[in-house]
Amino acid sequence: MLRFMDWSVVAMGCVLVLGSLGSRRWERTQVRQNERSDQDKRFLWAWLPLLMGLGMICARTPGLLRAPHLVIELFDALDFGLAVTVLGFVLRLGHRFLRARGTT
């Protein structure tokens, strides 16, 4: 049962990655080239699911495939880098949002 739950985490990561890529493709076909409304918000919503999905995939897949310890450590480092990147995106967007409201 636990193995099934680990594979379901990998499947959810794949769904997030595919959904993010699909939404970016949909947005490119719907939004005109000269329209720039809410670009920062769209940027976060385009990249956040993609990076979260990659993090979920990187966290579970090497262990499930019984990879060597070195490979698991490399994927853990990549997962940490993705987490720091997502944190940076969220903090930057939060700072811009608060500065636009005039509360900073």
Short mmCIF file of N, CA, C and O in Angstrom, two decimals, residues 24-101:
data_model
loop_
_atom_site.label_atom_id
_atom_site.label_comp_id
_atom_site.label_asym_id
_atom_site.label_seq_id
_atom_site.Cartn_x
_atom_site.Cartn_y
_atom_site.Cartn_z
N ARG A 24 0.19 26.99 -19.91
CA ARG A 24 1.06 27.97 -20.58
C ARG A 24 0.76 28.00 -22.08
O ARG A 24 0.73 29.06 -22.69
N ARG A 25 0.52 26.84 -22.65
CA ARG A 25 0.18 26.79 -24.08
C ARG A 25 -1.16 27.46 -24.34
O ARG A 25 -1.33 28.22 -25.31
N TRP A 26 -2.13 27.20 -23.47
CA TRP A 26 -3.46 27.80 -23.60
C TRP A 26 -3.37 29.32 -23.49
O TRP A 26 -4.01 30.06 -24.22
N GLU A 27 -2.58 29.79 -22.54
CA GLU A 27 -2.44 31.23 -22.32
C GLU A 27 -1.80 31.90 -23.54
O GLU A 27 -2.21 33.00 -23.93
N ARG A 28 -0.83 31.26 -24.12
CA ARG A 28 -0.18 31.85 -25.30
C ARG A 28 -1.14 31.96 -26.48
O ARG A 28 -1.02 32.88 -27.28
N THR A 29 -2.07 31.05 -26.61
CA THR A 29 -3.02 31.13 -27.72
C THR A 29 -4.13 32.13 -27.43
O THR A 29 -4.71 32.68 -28.37
N GLN A 30 -4.43 32.40 -26.17
CA GLN A 30 -5.55 33.27 -25.81
C GLN A 30 -5.16 34.73 -25.63
O GLN A 30 -5.95 35.62 -25.91
N VAL A 31 -3.97 34.98 -25.12
CA VAL A 31 -3.57 36.36 -24.80
C VAL A 31 -2.87 36.96 -26.02
O VAL A 31 -1.99 36.35 -26.62
N ARG A 32 -3.25 38.16 -26.36
CA ARG A 32 -2.59 38.86 -27.46
C ARG A 32 -1.18 39.26 -27.07
O ARG A 32 -0.85 39.38 -25.89
N GLN A 33 -0.35 39.52 -28.05
CA GLN A 33 1.06 39.84 -27.80
C GLN A 33 1.24 41.17 -27.07
O GLN A 33 2.14 41.32 -26.25
N ASN A 34 0.40 42.16 -27.34
CA ASN A 34 0.60 43.49 -26.74
C ASN A 34 -0.09 43.65 -25.39
O ASN A 34 0.00 44.69 -24.78
N GLU A 35 -0.78 42.67 -24.91
CA GLU A 35 -1.48 42.76 -23.63
C GLU A 35 -0.54 42.32 -22.51
O GLU A 35 0.05 41.25 -22.56
N ARG A 36 -0.39 43.16 -21.48
CA ARG A 36 0.55 42.87 -20.40
C ARG A 36 -0.10 43.01 -19.02
O ARG A 36 0.53 43.46 -18.08
N SER A 37 -1.34 42.64 -18.87
CA SER A 37 -2.01 42.79 -17.59
C SER A 37 -1.64 41.65 -16.65
O SER A 37 -1.66 40.49 -17.04
N ASP A 38 -1.28 41.97 -15.43
CA ASP A 38 -0.97 40.99 -14.38
C ASP A 38 0.12 40.02 -14.79
O ASP A 38 0.01 38.82 -14.57
N GLN A 39 1.18 40.52 -15.37
CA GLN A 39 2.23 39.64 -15.87
C GLN A 39 2.94 38.91 -14.73
O GLN A 39 3.27 37.73 -14.87
N ASP A 40 3.18 39.57 -13.60
CA ASP A 40 3.85 38.90 -12.49
C ASP A 40 3.01 37.76 -11.93
O ASP A 40 3.54 36.69 -11.61
N LYS A 41 1.72 38.00 -11.80
CA LYS A 41 0.84 36.97 -11.28
C LYS A 41 0.77 35.79 -12.24
O LYS A 41 0.81 34.63 -11.82
N ARG A 42 0.70 36.08 -13.53
CA ARG A 42 0.67 35.00 -14.51
C ARG A 42 2.00 34.24 -14.51
O ARG A 42 2.02 33.03 -14.70
N PHE A 43 3.10 34.95 -14.29
CA PHE A 43 4.40 34.30 -14.25
C PHE A 43 4.46 33.28 -13.12
O PHE A 43 4.93 32.16 -13.31
N LEU A 44 3.99 33.66 -11.93
CA LEU A 44 4.01 32.73 -10.80
C LEU A 44 3.10 31.54 -11.05
O LEU A 44 3.48 30.39 -10.81
N TRP A 45 1.91 31.78 -11.55
CA TRP A 45 0.98 30.68 -11.78
C TRP A 45 1.41 29.78 -12.93
O TRP A 45 0.97 28.64 -13.03
N ALA A 46 2.28 30.27 -13.80
CA ALA A 46 2.81 29.42 -14.87
C ALA A 46 3.94 28.53 -14.36
O ALA A 46 4.05 27.37 -14.74
N TRP A 47 4.79 29.06 -13.48
CA TRP A 47 5.96 28.33 -13.03
C TRP A 47 5.75 27.54 -11.75
O TRP A 47 6.41 26.52 -11.55
N LEU A 48 4.87 27.97 -10.88
CA LEU A 48 4.70 27.30 -9.59
C LEU A 48 4.27 25.84 -9.74
O LEU A 48 4.91 24.95 -9.15
N PRO A 49 3.22 25.52 -10.51
CA PRO A 49 2.87 24.10 -10.64
C PRO A 49 3.95 23.27 -11.32
O PRO A 49 4.17 22.11 -10.95
N LEU A 50 4.64 23.87 -12.27
CA LEU A 50 5.71 23.14 -12.95
C LEU A 50 6.83 22.77 -11.98
O LEU A 50 7.26 21.61 -11.93
N LEU A 51 7.28 23.72 -11.19
CA LEU A 51 8.36 23.46 -10.24
C LEU A 51 7.92 22.54 -9.11
O LEU A 51 8.68 21.68 -8.66
N MET A 52 6.69 22.69 -8.65
CA MET A 52 6.18 21.80 -7.60
C MET A 52 6.06 20.37 -8.12
O MET A 52 6.38 19.41 -7.41
N GLY A 53 5.57 20.22 -9.34
CA GLY A 53 5.46 18.89 -9.93
C GLY A 53 6.83 18.24 -10.11
O GLY A 53 7.00 17.05 -9.82
N LEU A 54 7.81 19.01 -10.59
CA LEU A 54 9.16 18.47 -10.73
C LEU A 54 9.74 18.07 -9.37
O LEU A 54 10.43 17.06 -9.25
N GLY A 55 9.44 18.87 -8.36
CA GLY A 55 9.90 18.53 -7.01
C GLY A 55 9.29 17.24 -6.50
O GLY A 55 9.97 16.41 -5.88
N MET A 56 8.01 17.04 -6.76
CA MET A 56 7.34 15.81 -6.34
C MET A 56 7.91 14.60 -7.07
O MET A 56 8.09 13.53 -6.48
N ILE A 57 8.18 14.77 -8.36
CA ILE A 57 8.74 13.66 -9.14
C ILE A 57 10.16 13.34 -8.67
O ILE A 57 10.51 12.17 -8.47
N CYS A 58 10.96 14.38 -8.47
CA CYS A 58 12.36 14.16 -8.05
C CYS A 58 12.45 13.57 -6.64
O CYS A 58 13.42 12.88 -6.33
N ALA A 59 11.48 13.84 -5.80
CA ALA A 59 11.55 13.36 -4.43
C ALA A 59 11.31 11.86 -4.32
O ALA A 59 11.91 11.19 -3.48
N ARG A 60 10.46 11.31 -5.17
CA ARG A 60 10.07 9.91 -5.01
C ARG A 60 10.62 8.95 -6.05
O ARG A 60 10.85 7.78 -5.74
N THR A 61 10.82 9.40 -7.26
CA THR A 61 11.15 8.48 -8.34
C THR A 61 12.46 7.70 -8.13
O THR A 61 12.47 6.48 -8.33
N PRO A 62 13.57 8.32 -7.74
CA PRO A 62 14.81 7.53 -7.59
C PRO A 62 14.69 6.41 -6.56
O PRO A 62 15.18 5.31 -6.78
N GLY A 63 14.03 6.68 -5.45
CA GLY A 63 13.85 5.64 -4.45
C GLY A 63 12.96 4.52 -4.91
O GLY A 63 13.19 3.34 -4.59
N LEU A 64 11.93 4.86 -5.66
CA LEU A 64 11.03 3.84 -6.17
C LEU A 64 11.69 2.96 -7.23
O LEU A 64 11.34 1.79 -7.39
N LEU A 65 12.64 3.54 -7.96
CA LEU A 65 13.34 2.78 -9.00
C LEU A 65 14.59 2.09 -8.47
O LEU A 65 15.36 1.52 -9.24
N ARG A 66 14.80 2.15 -7.15
CA ARG A 66 15.94 1.53 -6.48
C ARG A 66 17.28 2.00 -7.07
O ARG A 66 18.16 1.21 -7.38
N ALA A 67 17.39 3.30 -7.21
CA ALA A 67 18.60 3.90 -7.76
C ALA A 67 19.72 3.86 -6.71
O ALA A 67 19.45 3.76 -5.51
N PRO A 68 20.96 3.96 -7.15
CA PRO A 68 22.08 4.00 -6.19
C PRO A 68 21.98 5.25 -5.30
O PRO A 68 21.33 6.24 -5.63
N HIS A 69 22.68 5.17 -4.17
CA HIS A 69 22.60 6.25 -3.18
C HIS A 69 23.06 7.58 -3.76
O HIS A 69 22.49 8.62 -3.44
N LEU A 70 24.08 7.58 -4.62
CA LEU A 70 24.58 8.81 -5.21
C LEU A 70 23.49 9.49 -6.06
O LEU A 70 23.32 10.72 -6.00
N VAL A 71 22.75 8.72 -6.80
CA VAL A 71 21.68 9.28 -7.63
C VAL A 71 20.59 9.88 -6.75
O VAL A 71 20.07 10.97 -7.03
N ILE A 72 20.25 9.19 -5.68
CA ILE A 72 19.24 9.71 -4.76
C ILE A 72 19.70 11.01 -4.14
O ILE A 72 18.93 11.97 -4.02
N GLU A 73 20.97 11.11 -3.76
CA GLU A 73 21.51 12.35 -3.20
C GLU A 73 21.49 13.49 -4.22
O GLU A 73 21.18 14.63 -3.88
N LEU A 74 21.81 13.19 -5.46
CA LEU A 74 21.76 14.22 -6.51
C LEU A 74 20.34 14.73 -6.72
O LEU A 74 20.12 15.93 -6.86
N PHE A 75 19.38 13.83 -6.72
CA PHE A 75 18.00 14.25 -6.89
C PHE A 75 17.50 15.01 -5.67
O PHE A 75 16.69 15.92 -5.81
N ASP A 76 17.97 14.66 -4.49
CA ASP A 76 17.61 15.44 -3.30
C ASP A 76 18.16 16.85 -3.37
O ASP A 76 17.50 17.82 -2.99
N ALA A 77 19.39 16.99 -3.88
CA ALA A 77 19.97 18.33 -4.06
C ALA A 77 19.19 19.13 -5.09
O ALA A 77 18.93 20.33 -4.91
N LEU A 78 18.79 18.48 -6.18
CA LEU A 78 17.97 19.15 -7.19
C LEU A 78 16.62 19.56 -6.61
O LEU A 78 16.14 20.67 -6.87
N ASP A 79 16.05 18.71 -5.80
CA ASP A 79 14.77 19.02 -5.16
C ASP A 79 14.91 20.21 -4.22
O ASP A 79 14.03 21.08 -4.16
N PHE A 80 16.02 20.28 -3.47
CA PHE A 80 16.26 21.42 -2.60
C PHE A 80 16.41 22.70 -3.41
O PHE A 80 15.89 23.75 -3.03
N GLY A 81 17.11 22.63 -4.53
CA GLY A 81 17.25 23.79 -5.40
C GLY A 81 15.91 24.27 -5.94
O GLY A 81 15.65 25.48 -6.02
N LEU A 82 15.05 23.34 -6.30
CA LEU A 82 13.71 23.71 -6.76
C LEU A 82 12.90 24.38 -5.65
O LEU A 82 12.17 25.34 -5.89
N ALA A 83 13.04 23.86 -4.43
CA ALA A 83 12.31 24.45 -3.31
C ALA A 83 12.78 25.88 -3.04
O ALA A 83 11.96 26.77 -2.78
N VAL A 84 14.08 26.12 -3.12
CA VAL A 84 14.61 27.47 -2.91
C VAL A 84 14.14 28.40 -4.02
O VAL A 84 13.80 29.57 -3.78
N THR A 85 14.08 27.90 -5.25
CA THR A 85 13.61 28.70 -6.38
C THR A 85 12.15 29.10 -6.19
O THR A 85 11.79 30.26 -6.41
N VAL A 86 11.32 28.15 -5.79
CA VAL A 86 9.90 28.45 -5.55
C VAL A 86 9.76 29.47 -4.42
O VAL A 86 8.98 30.42 -4.52
N LEU A 87 10.54 29.31 -3.36
CA LEU A 87 10.49 30.27 -2.26
C LEU A 87 10.90 31.67 -2.74
O LEU A 87 10.27 32.66 -2.38
N GLY A 88 11.92 31.74 -3.58
CA GLY A 88 12.34 33.03 -4.12
C GLY A 88 11.25 33.67 -4.97
O GLY A 88 11.00 34.87 -4.88
N PHE A 89 10.58 32.87 -5.82
CA PHE A 89 9.48 33.40 -6.63
C PHE A 89 8.35 33.94 -5.77
O PHE A 89 7.82 35.02 -6.01
N VAL A 90 7.99 33.19 -4.74
CA VAL A 90 6.88 33.61 -3.88
C VAL A 90 7.24 34.87 -3.10
O VAL A 90 6.42 35.79 -2.98
N LEU A 91 8.45 34.93 -2.56
CA LEU A 91 8.86 36.12 -1.82
C LEU A 91 8.93 37.35 -2.72
O LEU A 91 8.52 38.44 -2.32
N ARG A 92 9.45 37.19 -3.92
CA ARG A 92 9.53 38.31 -4.85
C ARG A 92 8.14 38.82 -5.22
O ARG A 92 7.89 40.03 -5.24
N LEU A 93 7.23 37.90 -5.49
CA LEU A 93 5.88 38.31 -5.85
C LEU A 93 5.17 38.95 -4.66
O LEU A 93 4.45 39.94 -4.81
N GLY A 94 5.38 38.40 -3.45
CA GLY A 94 4.79 39.00 -2.26
C GLY A 94 5.31 40.40 -2.00
O GLY A 94 4.55 41.30 -1.63
N HIS A 95 6.60 40.61 -2.21
CA HIS A 95 7.18 41.94 -2.04
C HIS A 95 6.58 42.93 -3.03
O HIS A 95 6.21 44.05 -2.67
N ARG A 96 6.46 42.52 -4.29
CA ARG A 96 5.87 43.40 -5.30
C ARG A 96 4.41 43.70 -5.00
O ARG A 96 3.94 44.81 -5.20
N PHE A 97 3.69 42.70 -4.50
CA PHE A 97 2.28 42.90 -4.17
C PHE A 97 2.13 43.88 -3.02
O PHE A 97 1.30 44.81 -3.07
N LEU A 98 2.94 43.71 -1.98
CA LEU A 98 2.84 44.62 -0.84
C LEU A 98 3.32 46.03 -1.20
O LEU A 98 2.76 47.01 -0.72
N ARG A 99 4.34 46.13 -2.03
CA ARG A 99 4.83 47.45 -2.45
C ARG A 99 3.79 48.16 -3.30
O ARG A 99 3.61 49.37 -3.19
N ALA A 100 3.06 47.41 -4.14
CA ALA A 100 2.02 48.02 -4.98
C ALA A 100 0.86 48.53 -4.13
O ALA A 100 0.21 49.53 -4.48
N ARG A 101 0.59 47.85 -3.03
CA ARG A 101 -0.49 48.30 -2.14
C ARG A 101 -0.05 49.45 -1.26
O ARG A 101 -0.87 50.08 -0.60
#
